mmCIF file of C-alpha atoms in Angstrom:
data_model
loop_
_atom_site.group_PDB
_atom_site.id
_atom_site.type_symbol
_atom_site.label_atom_id
_atom_site.label_comp_id
_atom_site.label_asym_id
_atom_site.label_seq_id
_atom_site.Cartn_x
_atom_site.Cartn_y
_atom_site.Cartn_z
ATOM 1 C CA MET X 129 320.372 -61.243 162.264
ATOM 2 C CA SER X 130 320.143 -62.020 158.628
ATOM 3 C CA ASN X 131 319.139 -58.738 156.318
ATOM 4 C CA ARG X 132 316.042 -61.169 155.177
ATOM 5 C CA ASP X 133 315.190 -61.344 158.766
ATOM 6 C CA TRP X 134 315.865 -57.437 159.488
ATOM 7 C CA VAL X 135 313.714 -56.771 156.433
ATOM 8 C CA ALA X 136 310.538 -58.947 157.854
ATOM 9 C CA GLN X 137 311.025 -57.255 161.314
ATOM 10 C CA ALA X 138 311.106 -54.046 159.492
ATOM 11 C CA ILE X 139 307.773 -54.535 157.557
ATOM 12 C CA ARG X 140 306.242 -55.918 160.768
ATOM 13 C CA ARG X 141 307.159 -52.785 162.794
ATOM 14 C CA ILE X 142 305.458 -50.351 160.148
ATOM 15 C CA GLU X 143 302.369 -52.556 159.879
ATOM 16 C CA ALA X 144 301.967 -52.861 163.743
ATOM 17 C CA ASP X 145 302.222 -48.753 163.471
ATOM 18 C CA PHE X 146 299.606 -48.767 160.985
ATOM 19 C CA ASN X 147 297.467 -50.963 162.989
ATOM 20 C CA ARG X 148 297.747 -48.352 165.945
ATOM 21 C CA SER X 149 296.430 -45.509 163.739
ATOM 22 C CA ALA X 150 292.757 -44.810 163.322
ATOM 23 C CA ASP X 151 291.574 -43.573 159.607
ATOM 24 C CA THR X 152 291.385 -39.987 158.780
ATOM 25 C CA HIS X 153 288.136 -37.886 159.058
ATOM 26 C CA LEU X 154 285.966 -36.888 156.225
ATOM 27 C CA ILE X 155 284.168 -33.481 157.266
ATOM 28 C CA PRO X 156 281.542 -31.929 155.798
ATOM 29 C CA LEU X 157 281.848 -28.159 154.695
ATOM 30 C CA PRO X 158 278.778 -26.444 153.485
ATOM 31 C CA LEU X 159 279.081 -23.927 150.677
ATOM 32 C CA PRO X 160 275.847 -21.575 150.957
ATOM 33 C CA ALA X 161 275.944 -20.493 147.259
ATOM 34 C CA PHE X 162 275.553 -24.047 146.094
ATOM 35 C CA PRO X 163 272.521 -26.020 147.476
ATOM 36 C CA GLY X 164 272.387 -29.816 146.443
ATOM 37 C CA ILE X 165 276.034 -29.786 146.445
ATOM 38 C CA ASP X 166 277.680 -31.408 149.423
ATOM 39 C CA VAL X 167 281.453 -31.087 149.835
ATOM 40 C CA TYR X 168 283.436 -32.898 152.338
ATOM 41 C CA LEU X 169 287.244 -32.616 153.463
ATOM 42 C CA LYS X 170 289.398 -35.778 153.670
ATOM 43 C CA ASP X 171 291.409 -34.451 156.969
ATOM 44 C CA GLU X 172 294.924 -35.760 156.344
ATOM 45 C CA SER X 173 296.248 -33.552 159.157
ATOM 46 C CA SER X 174 295.318 -35.966 161.707
ATOM 47 C CA HIS X 175 297.822 -38.726 160.830
ATOM 48 C CA PRO X 176 300.744 -39.178 163.449
ATOM 49 C CA THR X 177 302.969 -36.928 161.454
ATOM 50 C CA GLY X 178 300.571 -34.263 160.583
ATOM 51 C CA SER X 179 299.819 -34.801 156.571
ATOM 52 C CA LEU X 180 298.780 -36.488 153.676
ATOM 53 C CA LYS X 181 302.304 -37.456 153.076
ATOM 54 C CA HIS X 182 302.381 -39.837 156.088
ATOM 55 C CA ARG X 183 300.482 -42.170 153.735
ATOM 56 C CA LEU X 184 303.095 -41.770 150.982
ATOM 57 C CA ALA X 185 306.055 -42.068 153.369
ATOM 58 C CA ARG X 186 304.547 -45.502 154.555
ATOM 59 C CA SER X 187 304.232 -46.819 150.972
ATOM 60 C CA LEU X 188 307.534 -45.929 150.259
ATOM 61 C CA PHE X 189 309.383 -47.300 153.052
ATOM 62 C CA LEU X 190 307.313 -50.737 152.213
ATOM 63 C CA TYR X 191 308.308 -50.556 148.538
ATOM 64 C CA ALA X 192 311.867 -49.827 149.282
ATOM 65 C CA LEU X 193 311.931 -52.855 151.752
ATOM 66 C CA ALA X 194 310.239 -55.218 149.395
ATOM 67 C CA ASN X 195 312.580 -54.340 146.684
ATOM 68 C CA GLY X 196 315.518 -54.975 149.004
ATOM 69 C CA TRP X 197 317.066 -51.462 148.750
ATOM 70 C CA LEU X 198 316.970 -51.070 152.381
ATOM 71 C CA HIS X 199 319.238 -52.859 155.269
ATOM 72 C CA ALA X 200 320.020 -52.232 158.991
ATOM 73 C CA GLY X 201 322.074 -49.351 159.026
ATOM 74 C CA SER X 202 321.070 -47.600 155.742
ATOM 75 C CA THR X 203 320.754 -44.027 155.553
ATOM 76 C CA VAL X 204 317.662 -42.850 154.007
ATOM 77 C CA VAL X 205 317.869 -39.545 151.820
ATOM 78 C CA GLU X 206 314.913 -37.871 150.405
ATOM 79 C CA ALA X 207 314.466 -34.624 148.211
ATOM 80 C CA SER X 208 311.325 -33.111 150.208
ATOM 81 C CA SER X 209 310.160 -29.252 150.792
ATOM 82 C CA GLY X 210 309.061 -30.598 154.245
ATOM 83 C CA SER X 211 305.931 -32.681 154.868
ATOM 84 C CA THR X 212 307.393 -35.886 153.121
ATOM 85 C CA ALA X 213 310.405 -35.610 155.099
ATOM 86 C CA VAL X 214 308.732 -34.945 158.230
ATOM 87 C CA SER X 215 306.922 -38.235 157.702
ATOM 88 C CA GLU X 216 309.854 -40.092 156.271
ATOM 89 C CA ALA X 217 311.962 -39.206 159.303
ATOM 90 C CA TYR X 218 309.068 -40.812 161.483
ATOM 91 C CA PHE X 219 309.253 -44.182 159.489
ATOM 92 C CA ALA X 220 313.221 -44.088 159.518
ATOM 93 C CA ARG X 221 313.284 -43.491 163.182
ATOM 94 C CA LEU X 222 310.421 -46.395 163.675
ATOM 95 C CA LEU X 223 313.242 -48.604 162.022
ATOM 96 C CA GLY X 224 316.437 -47.251 163.888
ATOM 97 C CA LEU X 225 317.367 -45.446 160.657
ATOM 98 C CA PRO X 226 319.465 -42.590 160.175
ATOM 99 C CA PHE X 227 317.558 -40.057 157.861
ATOM 100 C CA VAL X 228 318.515 -36.869 155.994
ATOM 101 C CA ALA X 229 316.143 -34.269 153.981
ATOM 102 C CA VAL X 230 317.345 -32.345 151.249
ATOM 103 C CA MET X 231 315.302 -29.103 150.715
ATOM 104 C CA PRO X 232 315.292 -25.470 149.535
ATOM 105 C CA ALA X 233 316.522 -23.243 151.925
ATOM 106 C CA SER X 234 313.408 -21.140 151.779
ATOM 107 C CA THR X 235 311.386 -24.131 153.376
ATOM 108 C CA SER X 236 309.453 -23.056 156.404
ATOM 109 C CA PRO X 237 311.550 -23.230 159.823
ATOM 110 C CA ASP X 238 308.476 -25.225 161.391
ATOM 111 C CA LYS X 239 308.619 -27.731 158.952
ATOM 112 C CA ILE X 240 312.749 -28.062 159.717
ATOM 113 C CA ALA X 241 312.007 -28.266 163.352
ATOM 114 C CA ALA X 242 309.411 -31.025 162.396
ATOM 115 C CA ILE X 243 311.969 -33.087 160.937
ATOM 116 C CA GLU X 244 314.496 -32.341 163.197
ATOM 117 C CA PHE X 245 312.048 -33.544 166.122
ATOM 118 C CA GLN X 246 311.518 -36.783 164.207
ATOM 119 C CA GLY X 247 315.217 -37.574 164.351
ATOM 120 C CA GLY X 248 316.293 -36.624 160.840
ATOM 121 C CA ARG X 249 318.714 -33.598 159.844
ATOM 122 C CA CYS X 250 318.315 -31.174 157.116
ATOM 123 C CA HIS X 251 320.541 -30.445 154.047
ATOM 124 C CA LEU X 252 319.445 -27.017 152.480
ATOM 125 C CA VAL X 253 320.206 -26.213 149.015
ATOM 126 C CA GLN X 254 319.262 -22.692 147.442
ATOM 127 C CA SER X 255 317.127 -23.662 144.672
ATOM 128 C CA ALA X 256 314.034 -25.984 144.553
ATOM 129 C CA CYS X 257 315.459 -27.344 141.193
ATOM 130 C CA ASP X 258 318.326 -28.671 142.390
ATOM 131 C CA ILE X 259 317.007 -30.983 145.173
ATOM 132 C CA GLY X 260 316.489 -33.991 143.304
ATOM 133 C CA ALA X 261 320.310 -33.932 141.969
ATOM 134 C CA ALA X 262 321.490 -33.003 145.526
ATOM 135 C CA SER X 263 319.841 -35.936 147.199
ATOM 136 C CA GLN X 264 321.408 -38.087 144.543
ATOM 137 C CA GLN X 265 324.924 -36.927 144.740
ATOM 138 C CA LEU X 266 324.502 -37.037 148.690
ATOM 139 C CA ALA X 267 323.254 -40.688 148.930
ATOM 140 C CA ARG X 268 326.032 -41.303 146.587
ATOM 141 C CA ASP X 269 328.397 -39.854 148.758
ATOM 142 C CA ILE X 270 327.536 -41.373 152.196
ATOM 143 C CA GLY X 271 326.481 -44.675 150.606
ATOM 144 C CA GLY X 272 322.655 -44.227 151.456
ATOM 145 C CA HIS X 273 319.606 -44.772 149.798
ATOM 146 C CA PHE X 274 317.778 -41.973 147.632
ATOM 147 C CA MET X 275 314.093 -42.550 148.318
ATOM 148 C CA ASP X 276 312.968 -40.224 145.197
ATOM 149 C CA GLN X 277 309.181 -39.518 146.023
ATOM 150 C CA PHE X 278 308.880 -37.845 142.602
ATOM 151 C CA THR X 279 309.743 -40.907 141.048
ATOM 152 C CA TYR X 280 308.261 -43.818 142.872
ATOM 153 C CA ALA X 281 304.982 -42.069 144.652
ATOM 154 C CA GLU X 282 302.853 -43.413 141.881
ATOM 155 C CA ARG X 283 304.233 -46.933 141.876
ATOM 156 C CA ALA X 284 304.792 -47.711 145.504
ATOM 157 C CA THR X 285 301.171 -46.866 146.413
ATOM 158 C CA ASP X 286 298.669 -49.996 146.149
ATOM 159 C CA TRP X 287 295.951 -48.562 144.064
ATOM 160 C CA ARG X 288 293.859 -51.450 144.246
ATOM 161 C CA ALA X 289 293.133 -51.290 148.177
ATOM 162 C CA ASN X 290 295.212 -51.638 151.164
ATOM 163 C CA ASN X 291 293.332 -48.498 152.928
ATOM 164 C CA ASN X 292 295.151 -45.994 150.267
ATOM 165 C CA ILE X 293 293.217 -42.749 150.321
ATOM 166 C CA ALA X 294 290.756 -43.570 147.682
ATOM 167 C CA GLU X 295 289.296 -46.639 149.197
ATOM 168 C CA SER X 296 289.151 -44.639 152.480
ATOM 169 C CA ILE X 297 287.356 -42.103 150.625
ATOM 170 C CA PHE X 298 284.639 -44.035 149.027
ATOM 171 C CA LYS X 299 284.112 -46.234 152.107
ATOM 172 C CA GLN X 300 283.721 -43.282 154.326
ATOM 173 C CA MET X 301 281.254 -41.711 151.626
ATOM 174 C CA ALA X 302 278.775 -45.015 151.530
ATOM 175 C CA GLN X 303 276.220 -43.657 153.641
ATOM 176 C CA GLU X 304 276.144 -40.140 152.135
ATOM 177 C CA THR X 305 273.291 -38.727 149.943
ATOM 178 C CA HIS X 306 275.508 -38.620 147.269
ATOM 179 C CA PRO X 307 278.000 -41.560 147.971
ATOM 180 C CA VAL X 308 279.982 -41.462 144.828
ATOM 181 C CA PRO X 309 281.421 -38.040 144.264
ATOM 182 C CA ALA X 310 281.106 -36.333 141.057
ATOM 183 C CA TRP X 311 284.562 -34.848 141.713
ATOM 184 C CA ILE X 312 287.752 -35.314 143.866
ATOM 185 C CA VAL X 313 289.986 -32.507 143.948
ATOM 186 C CA CYS X 314 293.442 -32.991 144.626
ATOM 187 C CA SER X 315 296.737 -31.101 144.110
ATOM 188 C CA ALA X 316 300.296 -32.240 142.669
ATOM 189 C CA GLY X 317 303.309 -32.389 144.892
ATOM 190 C CA THR X 318 304.683 -35.985 143.228
ATOM 191 C CA GLY X 319 301.372 -36.824 141.127
ATOM 192 C CA GLY X 320 300.781 -39.860 143.485
ATOM 193 C CA THR X 321 297.660 -38.825 144.783
ATOM 194 C CA SER X 322 295.891 -38.108 141.988
ATOM 195 C CA ALA X 323 297.165 -41.335 140.081
ATOM 196 C CA THR X 324 296.051 -43.347 143.202
ATOM 197 C CA ILE X 325 292.521 -41.631 143.057
ATOM 198 C CA GLY X 326 292.205 -41.947 139.182
ATOM 199 C CA ARG X 327 293.211 -45.446 139.233
ATOM 200 C CA TYR X 328 291.176 -46.679 141.942
ATOM 201 C CA ALA X 329 287.987 -45.038 140.739
ATOM 202 C CA ARG X 330 288.319 -46.825 137.298
ATOM 203 C CA TYR X 331 289.167 -50.068 139.001
ATOM 204 C CA ARG X 332 286.111 -49.830 140.922
ATOM 205 C CA GLY X 333 283.995 -48.700 138.369
ATOM 206 C CA PHE X 334 283.082 -45.525 140.110
ATOM 207 C CA ASP X 335 282.003 -42.219 138.038
ATOM 208 C CA SER X 336 283.906 -40.003 139.856
ATOM 209 C CA ARG X 337 285.839 -37.531 138.118
ATOM 210 C CA ILE X 338 289.508 -36.464 139.031
ATOM 211 C CA LEU X 339 290.335 -32.703 139.191
ATOM 212 C CA CYS X 340 294.130 -31.757 139.884
ATOM 213 C CA ALA X 341 294.275 -28.092 141.059
ATOM 214 C CA ASP X 342 297.962 -26.771 140.291
ATOM 215 C CA PRO X 343 299.609 -23.664 141.949
ATOM 216 C CA GLU X 344 300.737 -20.439 140.172
ATOM 217 C CA HIS X 345 304.351 -21.495 139.733
ATOM 218 C CA SER X 346 304.178 -25.161 138.560
ATOM 219 C CA ALA X 347 304.971 -27.262 135.454
ATOM 220 C CA PHE X 348 302.088 -29.680 135.842
ATOM 221 C CA PHE X 349 299.291 -27.826 134.220
ATOM 222 C CA ASP X 350 300.817 -26.664 131.150
ATOM 223 C CA HIS X 351 302.373 -30.223 130.660
ATOM 224 C CA TYR X 352 298.610 -31.547 130.877
ATOM 225 C CA ALA X 353 297.298 -28.754 128.865
ATOM 226 C CA ARG X 354 299.352 -29.577 125.880
ATOM 227 C CA GLY X 355 298.498 -32.935 125.830
ATOM 228 C CA VAL X 356 294.735 -32.533 126.134
ATOM 229 C CA ARG X 357 295.144 -30.187 123.091
ATOM 230 C CA GLY X 358 296.945 -32.971 121.179
ATOM 231 C CA GLU X 359 300.468 -31.074 121.200
ATOM 232 C CA SER X 360 303.629 -32.938 121.767
ATOM 233 C CA THR X 361 304.938 -33.096 125.353
ATOM 234 C CA ALA X 362 308.274 -34.670 124.484
ATOM 235 C CA GLY X 363 310.161 -31.568 125.001
ATOM 236 C CA ASP X 364 307.818 -30.953 128.224
ATOM 237 C CA VAL X 365 307.644 -27.255 129.380
ATOM 238 C CA ALA X 366 310.231 -24.698 130.522
ATOM 239 C CA PRO X 367 310.896 -24.980 134.250
ATOM 240 C CA ALA X 368 308.844 -22.813 136.562
ATOM 241 C CA PRO X 369 309.647 -20.849 139.358
ATOM 242 C CA ALA X 370 309.639 -22.347 143.083
ATOM 243 C CA SER X 371 306.250 -22.753 144.173
ATOM 244 C CA ARG X 372 305.105 -20.450 147.090
ATOM 245 C CA ILE X 373 302.475 -22.886 148.145
ATOM 246 C CA GLU X 374 304.560 -25.614 150.174
ATOM 247 C CA GLY X 375 304.373 -29.045 149.300
ATOM 248 C CA ILE X 376 302.816 -28.769 145.864
ATOM 249 C CA GLY X 377 303.922 -27.409 142.444
ATOM 250 C CA ARG X 378 307.059 -28.640 140.857
ATOM 251 C CA PRO X 379 309.557 -26.468 138.508
ATOM 252 C CA HIS X 380 309.179 -29.598 136.243
ATOM 253 C CA VAL X 381 307.229 -32.293 135.343
ATOM 254 C CA GLU X 382 307.943 -35.230 137.738
ATOM 255 C CA PRO X 383 307.672 -39.123 136.720
ATOM 256 C CA SER X 384 304.861 -40.009 139.380
ATOM 257 C CA PHE X 385 302.261 -37.585 137.734
ATOM 258 C CA VAL X 386 300.530 -39.599 135.500
ATOM 259 C CA PRO X 387 298.190 -37.346 133.085
ATOM 260 C CA GLY X 388 295.814 -40.069 132.202
ATOM 261 C CA CYS X 389 294.574 -40.417 135.656
ATOM 262 C CA VAL X 390 293.258 -36.778 135.586
ATOM 263 C CA ASP X 391 289.801 -35.643 134.013
ATOM 264 C CA ALA X 392 290.684 -31.933 134.606
ATOM 265 C CA MET X 393 293.114 -29.396 135.809
ATOM 266 C CA VAL X 394 292.549 -25.702 137.012
ATOM 267 C CA LYS X 395 295.795 -23.373 137.457
ATOM 268 C CA VAL X 396 295.364 -21.364 140.527
ATOM 269 C CA PRO X 397 297.009 -17.934 141.340
ATOM 270 C CA ASP X 398 298.787 -17.957 144.758
ATOM 271 C CA ALA X 399 296.782 -15.260 146.200
ATOM 272 C CA LEU X 400 293.693 -17.088 145.902
ATOM 273 C CA SER X 401 294.970 -20.425 147.437
ATOM 274 C CA LEU X 402 295.915 -18.227 150.293
ATOM 275 C CA ALA X 403 292.764 -16.666 150.676
ATOM 276 C CA ALA X 404 290.861 -19.968 150.356
ATOM 277 C CA MET X 405 293.368 -21.561 152.697
ATOM 278 C CA ARG X 406 292.055 -18.377 155.156
ATOM 279 C CA ASP X 407 288.682 -19.004 154.475
ATOM 280 C CA VAL X 408 288.288 -22.746 155.338
ATOM 281 C CA SER X 409 290.785 -22.316 158.448
ATOM 282 C CA ARG X 410 287.890 -19.673 159.489
ATOM 283 C CA ARG X 411 284.835 -21.907 159.031
ATOM 284 C CA LEU X 412 286.716 -25.183 160.791
ATOM 285 C CA GLY X 413 287.958 -22.938 163.438
ATOM 286 C CA ARG X 414 291.326 -24.007 163.119
ATOM 287 C CA ARG X 415 294.466 -23.340 160.642
ATOM 288 C CA VAL X 416 295.109 -25.373 157.562
ATOM 289 C CA GLY X 417 298.091 -25.068 154.826
ATOM 290 C CA GLY X 418 298.134 -23.567 151.715
ATOM 291 C CA SER X 419 297.940 -26.273 149.731
ATOM 292 C CA THR X 420 294.134 -26.987 151.022
ATOM 293 C CA GLY X 421 293.362 -23.776 149.876
ATOM 294 C CA THR X 422 294.685 -24.616 146.536
ATOM 295 C CA ASN X 423 292.372 -27.591 146.553
ATOM 296 C CA MET X 424 289.241 -25.391 147.551
ATOM 297 C CA ILE X 425 289.605 -23.058 144.654
ATOM 298 C CA GLY X 426 289.266 -26.309 142.526
ATOM 299 C CA VAL X 427 286.251 -27.306 144.596
ATOM 300 C CA LEU X 428 284.557 -23.843 144.040
ATOM 301 C CA ALA X 429 285.441 -23.916 140.175
ATOM 302 C CA VAL X 430 283.747 -27.338 139.873
ATOM 303 C CA ALA X 431 281.042 -26.608 142.256
ATOM 304 C CA ARG X 432 280.067 -23.767 140.150
ATOM 305 C CA ALA X 433 280.068 -25.819 136.809
ATOM 306 C CA MET X 434 277.677 -28.283 138.681
ATOM 307 C CA HIS X 435 275.670 -25.653 139.887
ATOM 308 C CA ASP X 436 275.223 -23.979 136.491
ATOM 309 C CA ALA X 437 274.562 -26.922 134.781
ATOM 310 C CA GLY X 438 271.606 -27.773 137.269
ATOM 311 C CA ARG X 439 273.221 -30.743 138.665
ATOM 312 C CA SER X 440 273.558 -31.894 142.597
ATOM 313 C CA GLY X 441 275.990 -34.279 143.703
ATOM 314 C CA SER X 442 279.085 -34.415 145.741
ATOM 315 C CA ILE X 443 282.635 -33.177 146.056
ATOM 316 C CA VAL X 444 285.551 -34.340 147.995
ATOM 317 C CA THR X 445 288.877 -32.624 148.483
ATOM 318 C CA ILE X 446 291.769 -32.722 150.791
ATOM 319 C CA LEU X 447 292.700 -31.252 153.688
ATOM 320 C CA CYS X 448 296.383 -31.743 153.158
ATOM 321 C CA ASP X 449 297.992 -30.254 156.782
ATOM 322 C CA GLY X 450 297.545 -28.089 159.613
ATOM 323 C CA GLY X 451 298.716 -24.570 159.535
ATOM 324 C CA GLY X 452 300.916 -24.921 162.300
ATOM 325 C CA ARG X 453 303.961 -25.443 160.456
ATOM 326 C CA TYR X 454 303.521 -21.914 158.300
ATOM 327 C CA ALA X 455 303.444 -19.440 161.427
ATOM 328 C CA HIS X 456 306.451 -17.845 159.883
ATOM 329 C CA SER X 457 304.929 -17.575 156.497
ATOM 330 C CA TYR X 458 301.078 -18.166 155.726
ATOM 331 C CA TYR X 459 300.256 -16.733 158.876
ATOM 332 C CA ASN X 460 302.591 -13.837 159.514
ATOM 333 C CA PRO X 461 301.404 -10.530 157.824
ATOM 334 C CA ASP X 462 304.877 -9.767 157.046
ATOM 335 C CA TRP X 463 305.175 -12.064 154.911
ATOM 336 C CA TYR X 464 302.169 -11.253 152.654
ATOM 337 C CA ALA X 465 303.510 -7.836 152.609
ATOM 338 C CA ALA X 466 307.126 -9.114 151.008
ATOM 339 C CA GLN X 467 305.299 -11.076 148.432
ATOM 340 C CA GLY X 468 303.634 -8.568 147.231
ATOM 341 C CA PHE X 469 300.042 -10.218 147.645
ATOM 342 C CA ASP X 470 296.690 -7.983 147.488
ATOM 343 C CA MET X 471 294.829 -10.258 150.001
ATOM 344 C CA ASP X 472 291.920 -7.871 150.470
ATOM 345 C CA ALA X 473 290.815 -8.619 146.677
ATOM 346 C CA ALA X 474 291.682 -12.013 146.840
ATOM 347 C CA ASP X 475 289.869 -12.667 150.127
ATOM 348 C CA ALA X 476 286.756 -10.641 148.918
ATOM 349 C CA ALA X 477 287.280 -12.774 145.946
ATOM 350 C CA VAL X 478 286.839 -16.278 147.703
ATOM 351 C CA GLY X 479 284.034 -15.162 150.165
ATOM 352 C CA ALA X 480 281.979 -14.153 146.770
ATOM 353 C CA ALA X 481 282.685 -17.315 145.270
ATOM 354 C CA ALA X 482 281.796 -19.323 148.438
ATOM 355 C CA GLY X 483 278.722 -17.124 149.561
ATOM 356 C CA GLN X 484 277.011 -16.027 146.491
ATOM 357 C CA GLY X 485 278.609 -18.344 143.701
ATOM 358 C CA VAL X 486 280.464 -15.438 141.832
ATOM 359 C CA ALA X 487 282.883 -16.761 139.405
ATOM 360 C CA LEU X 488 286.766 -16.609 140.669
ATOM 361 C CA PRO X 489 289.070 -14.300 138.621
ATOM 362 C CA GLY X 490 292.246 -15.392 136.891
ATOM 363 C CA LEU X 491 291.451 -19.139 136.789
ATOM 364 C CA ASP X 492 292.743 -21.166 133.958
ATOM 365 C CA LEU X 493 290.709 -24.626 133.455
ATOM 366 C CA ILE X 494 291.072 -27.435 131.033
ATOM 367 C CA ALA X 495 289.171 -30.747 130.748
ATOM 368 C CA ARG X 496 289.186 -33.769 128.624
ATOM 369 C CA GLU X 497 285.402 -33.998 128.711
ATOM 370 C CA SER X 498 282.708 -31.869 129.989
ATOM 371 C CA SER X 499 281.779 -32.979 133.786
ATOM 372 C CA TRP X 500 278.701 -34.401 132.503
ATOM 373 C CA GLY X 501 280.651 -36.927 130.071
ATOM 374 C CA ARG X 502 280.012 -34.988 126.737
ATOM 375 C CA PRO X 503 283.061 -34.062 124.560
ATOM 376 C CA GLN X 504 284.442 -30.517 125.117
ATOM 377 C CA VAL X 505 286.935 -28.288 123.124
ATOM 378 C CA PRO X 506 289.371 -27.754 125.744
ATOM 379 C CA ALA X 507 289.491 -24.542 127.227
ATOM 380 C CA GLY X 508 292.908 -22.278 127.459
#
């Protein structure tokens, strides 16, 4: 079989797999403190590999195949803290290709097990800052292909259509009371999701704003804030410590993060992210991951702003993955003790915000405009 024939067959396999999969659910989540504001969770945990990253992995493989970067027998290498690697291992196995995930040694054992279940193997490095360079070197050493989600996430996804997450959200919202969301809230690991949603909304003429919620230890917020304030971003910001919210936050700004696609950002303390994760899990009756908690803090922030301005409308955010991969961390009391979190205070703050509309402490929010389209002096 020629390489061109193999590529055509590989693309057909991926498309056939997509045709066998249903779309993910959009789940209403009432917020008693904010009547007239409807909140929805886009449940990406229902993908075959259990997370939002399933969409990204599919797009990355199709992009690499169309570019001629993969051939029969290629070893696929990726830098990932877990969920992207789980999804890429799935697609690599679908195509009969070896897969290696390069990830921090601190990654959840449950995620490592999920990668190995899909047929991949894990190459652990000590620092999250080193996974990109280590992936490049490993790919060179073994003659493999470095997929490089942090560079290609924003360009591999067809943001105009092709059932990307934005198209799916707007289609599912069509019969709701407020079909065009006032805000769509997401978080950044690569930046690909905020770029896809922001581009699609503008392309289709939807007046939806994009809020990107960034965890405590991440460089994206500071980079964005400098740009909004008119400061030079040429030197970028100092590297951040490794994020404790797995799957989102980066020590430095990645090429796939497109600030122009984002209307506002909020910096979320980790304790609040995890308290919101626990609150959403309790109200859904099933566990969700930490990044969903970060997103939910962003929802509470914009819901309060809308409420204070007397606005009704809808907010959509992303349930990124389930909590089953975090039994050793976010659902382990010993882990919280080791991190030094005051979860009683954080749980109380999130409960008061969702139940009584009380402002959340410790949030840093910056926006290009006010949520109603009027110019705003950036906060910060």
